Amino acid sequence: MVISIGLEGSANKIGVGIVRDGEVLSNPRHTYCAPTGHGFLPRHTAQHHRDNVLKLVKQAIEESGVSISDIDCVSYTKGPGMGAPLVSTAVVARTLSQLWNIPLMPVNHCIAHIEMGRQVTGADNPTVLYVSGGNTQVISYMNQRYMIFGETLDIAVGNCLDSLPEC
């Protein structure tokens, strides 16, 4: 049974999850809320992540009931996402990997969402409309490969959704 600790910090939310063979053992998160009427700036979001990630790592380990020696790898969101928060999260993931002497596994944010959907729905070869804050893609999965049929990288449906109040 593989146990992974994963750090996700591609936008305004930082999360730390622990998964054992597809079962989520813990998944604490903390959201950066920008001042009313303002969007979230990458440097403020990154600072939020730095201020909260170690507490979330500790919380995830406690909630999961596993010990550090049980963890087989550290995974983290490599991208796409906001640069500064991604870097802050990657630094912590790399540090944990080195401290605990376990492999580091970068994860593509878009593919992670699709894989979660595949796991929850049981779909073998889905075609999905991936809607993010910064891009929209039509992606199909077949023969253990992803194929992008169309995408926008600058105008996204997610931008509209991101403008709705989250906090």
Coordinates of C-alpha atoms in Angstrom, one line a residue:
M1 CA 0.0 0.0 0.0
V2 CA 1.5 3.3 -1.1
I3 CA 1.0 6.3 1.2
S4 CA 1.5 9.8 -0.3
I5 CA 1.4 13.2 1.3
G6 CA 0.5 15.8 -1.3
L7 CA 0.7 19.6 -1.2
E8 CA -1.6 21.7 -3.4
G9 CA -1.0 25.5 -3.6
S10 CA -1.6 26.6 -7.2
A11 CA -3.9 29.5 -6.3
N12 CA -5.5 31.0 -3.2
K13 CA -6.0 27.7 -1.3
I14 CA -3.2 25.7 0.3
G15 CA -4.0 22.0 1.1
V16 CA -2.2 19.0 2.4
G17 CA -3.6 15.6 1.8
I18 CA -2.6 12.1 2.8
V19 CA -3.8 9.3 0.5
R20 CA -3.3 5.5 0.9
D21 CA -4.0 3.6 -2.3
G22 CA -6.7 6.0 -3.5
E23 CA -8.3 6.5 -0.1
V24 CA -8.1 10.0 1.3
L25 CA -7.0 9.8 5.0
S26 CA -6.8 13.5 5.6
N27 CA -7.2 16.7 3.6
P28 CA -7.0 19.9 5.6
R29 CA -7.0 23.2 3.7
H30 CA -6.8 26.9 4.3
T31 CA -8.0 29.7 1.9
Y32 CA -6.5 33.1 1.4
C33 CA -9.3 35.7 1.4
A34 CA -8.3 39.0 -0.3
P35 CA -9.7 42.2 1.1
T36 CA -13.2 42.9 -0.1
G37 CA -13.3 44.3 -3.7
H38 CA -9.8 43.1 -4.5
G39 CA -8.4 40.0 -6.2
F40 CA -5.7 37.9 -4.7
L41 CA -2.2 38.9 -5.6
P42 CA 0.4 36.2 -6.1
R43 CA 2.8 37.6 -3.4
H44 CA 0.1 37.8 -0.8
T45 CA -1.2 34.4 -1.7
A46 CA 2.3 32.9 -1.4
Q47 CA 2.9 34.5 2.0
H48 CA -0.4 33.0 3.1
H49 CA 0.7 29.6 2.0
R50 CA 4.1 30.0 3.8
D51 CA 2.3 31.0 7.0
N52 CA -0.1 28.0 7.0
V53 CA 1.5 25.1 5.2
L54 CA 3.5 23.6 8.2
K55 CA 0.4 23.7 10.4
L56 CA -1.5 21.9 7.7
V57 CA 1.3 19.2 7.3
K58 CA 1.1 18.5 11.0
Q59 CA -2.7 18.5 11.0
A60 CA -2.8 16.1 8.0
I61 CA -0.4 13.7 9.7
E62 CA -2.3 13.7 12.9
E63 CA -5.7 13.3 11.2
S64 CA -4.5 10.5 9.0
G65 CA -3.2 8.3 11.8
V66 CA 0.0 7.5 9.9
S67 CA 3.5 8.3 11.0
I68 CA 6.1 10.0 8.9
S69 CA 8.0 6.7 8.5
D70 CA 4.8 5.3 6.8
I71 CA 4.8 7.9 4.1
D72 CA 6.3 6.6 0.8
C73 CA 6.5 9.9 -1.3
V74 CA 5.8 13.6 -1.3
S75 CA 3.7 14.9 -4.2
Y76 CA 3.1 18.6 -5.0
T77 CA 1.4 20.7 -7.6
K78 CA 4.0 21.6 -10.2
G79 CA 1.6 23.7 -12.3
P80 CA -0.3 25.2 -13.9
G81 CA -1.2 27.9 -11.5
M82 CA 0.0 31.2 -10.0
G83 CA 3.8 31.3 -9.9
A84 CA 4.6 32.6 -6.4
P85 CA 2.2 30.2 -4.6
L86 CA 3.4 27.3 -6.7
V87 CA 7.0 28.1 -5.8
S88 CA 6.2 28.4 -2.0
T89 CA 4.5 25.0 -2.1
A90 CA 7.2 23.3 -4.1
V91 CA 9.9 24.5 -1.7
V92 CA 8.1 22.9 1.3
A93 CA 7.5 19.7 -0.7
R94 CA 11.2 19.4 -1.7
T95 CA 12.3 20.1 1.9
L96 CA 10.0 17.4 3.3
S97 CA 11.2 15.0 0.6
Q98 CA 14.8 15.7 1.6
L99 CA 14.2 15.6 5.4
W100 CA 12.3 12.4 5.2
N101 CA 14.5 10.8 2.5
I102 CA 11.5 9.8 0.3
P103 CA 10.8 10.5 -3.4
L104 CA 9.4 13.7 -4.7
M105 CA 6.5 13.5 -7.3
P106 CA 5.5 16.6 -9.3
V107 CA 1.9 16.6 -10.3
N108 CA 0.1 18.4 -13.2
H109 CA -2.8 20.3 -11.6
C110 CA -5.2 19.8 -14.6
I111 CA -4.5 16.1 -14.8
A112 CA -4.9 15.7 -11.1
H113 CA -8.5 17.1 -11.4
I114 CA -9.3 14.7 -14.2
E115 CA -7.8 11.7 -12.3
M116 CA -9.9 12.6 -9.3
G117 CA -13.0 12.7 -11.5
R118 CA -12.1 9.3 -13.1
Q119 CA -11.6 7.8 -9.6
V120 CA -14.9 9.2 -8.3
T121 CA -17.0 8.3 -11.4
G122 CA -15.3 5.2 -12.5
A123 CA -15.0 6.6 -16.0
D124 CA -12.4 4.8 -18.1
N125 CA -11.9 7.1 -21.1
P126 CA -13.6 10.4 -20.3
T127 CA -13.8 13.5 -22.4
V128 CA -13.9 16.5 -20.1
L129 CA -14.3 20.3 -20.2
Y130 CA -11.6 21.5 -17.8
V131 CA -12.5 24.9 -16.5
S132 CA -9.9 26.7 -14.4
G133 CA -9.3 30.2 -13.3
G134 CA -6.8 30.8 -16.0
N135 CA -7.6 28.4 -18.8
T136 CA -10.3 26.2 -20.3
Q137 CA -9.5 22.9 -22.1
V138 CA -11.4 20.1 -23.8
I139 CA -9.4 17.0 -22.9
S140 CA -9.9 13.3 -23.7
Y141 CA -8.3 10.3 -22.0
M142 CA -7.7 7.2 -24.0
N143 CA -5.0 4.5 -24.1
Q144 CA -3.3 5.9 -21.0
R145 CA -2.7 9.3 -22.7
Y146 CA -4.3 12.7 -22.5
M147 CA -5.2 14.5 -25.7
I148 CA -6.1 18.2 -25.7
F149 CA -8.6 19.0 -28.5
G150 CA -8.9 22.7 -27.8
E151 CA -7.8 25.2 -25.2
T152 CA -7.7 28.9 -24.2
L153 CA -4.9 30.0 -22.0
D154 CA -5.9 33.7 -21.6
I155 CA -9.7 33.8 -21.6
A156 CA -11.3 31.3 -19.4
V157 CA -14.8 30.5 -18.0
G158 CA -13.0 30.1 -14.7
N159 CA -12.1 33.8 -14.6
C160 CA -15.8 34.5 -14.4
L161 CA -16.3 31.9 -11.6
D162 CA -13.2 33.2 -9.7
S163 CA -14.8 36.6 -9.5
L164 CA -17.7 35.3 -7.4
P165 CA -17.1 35.7 -3.7
E166 CA -15.4 32.6 -2.1
C167 CA -15.0 33.8 1.4

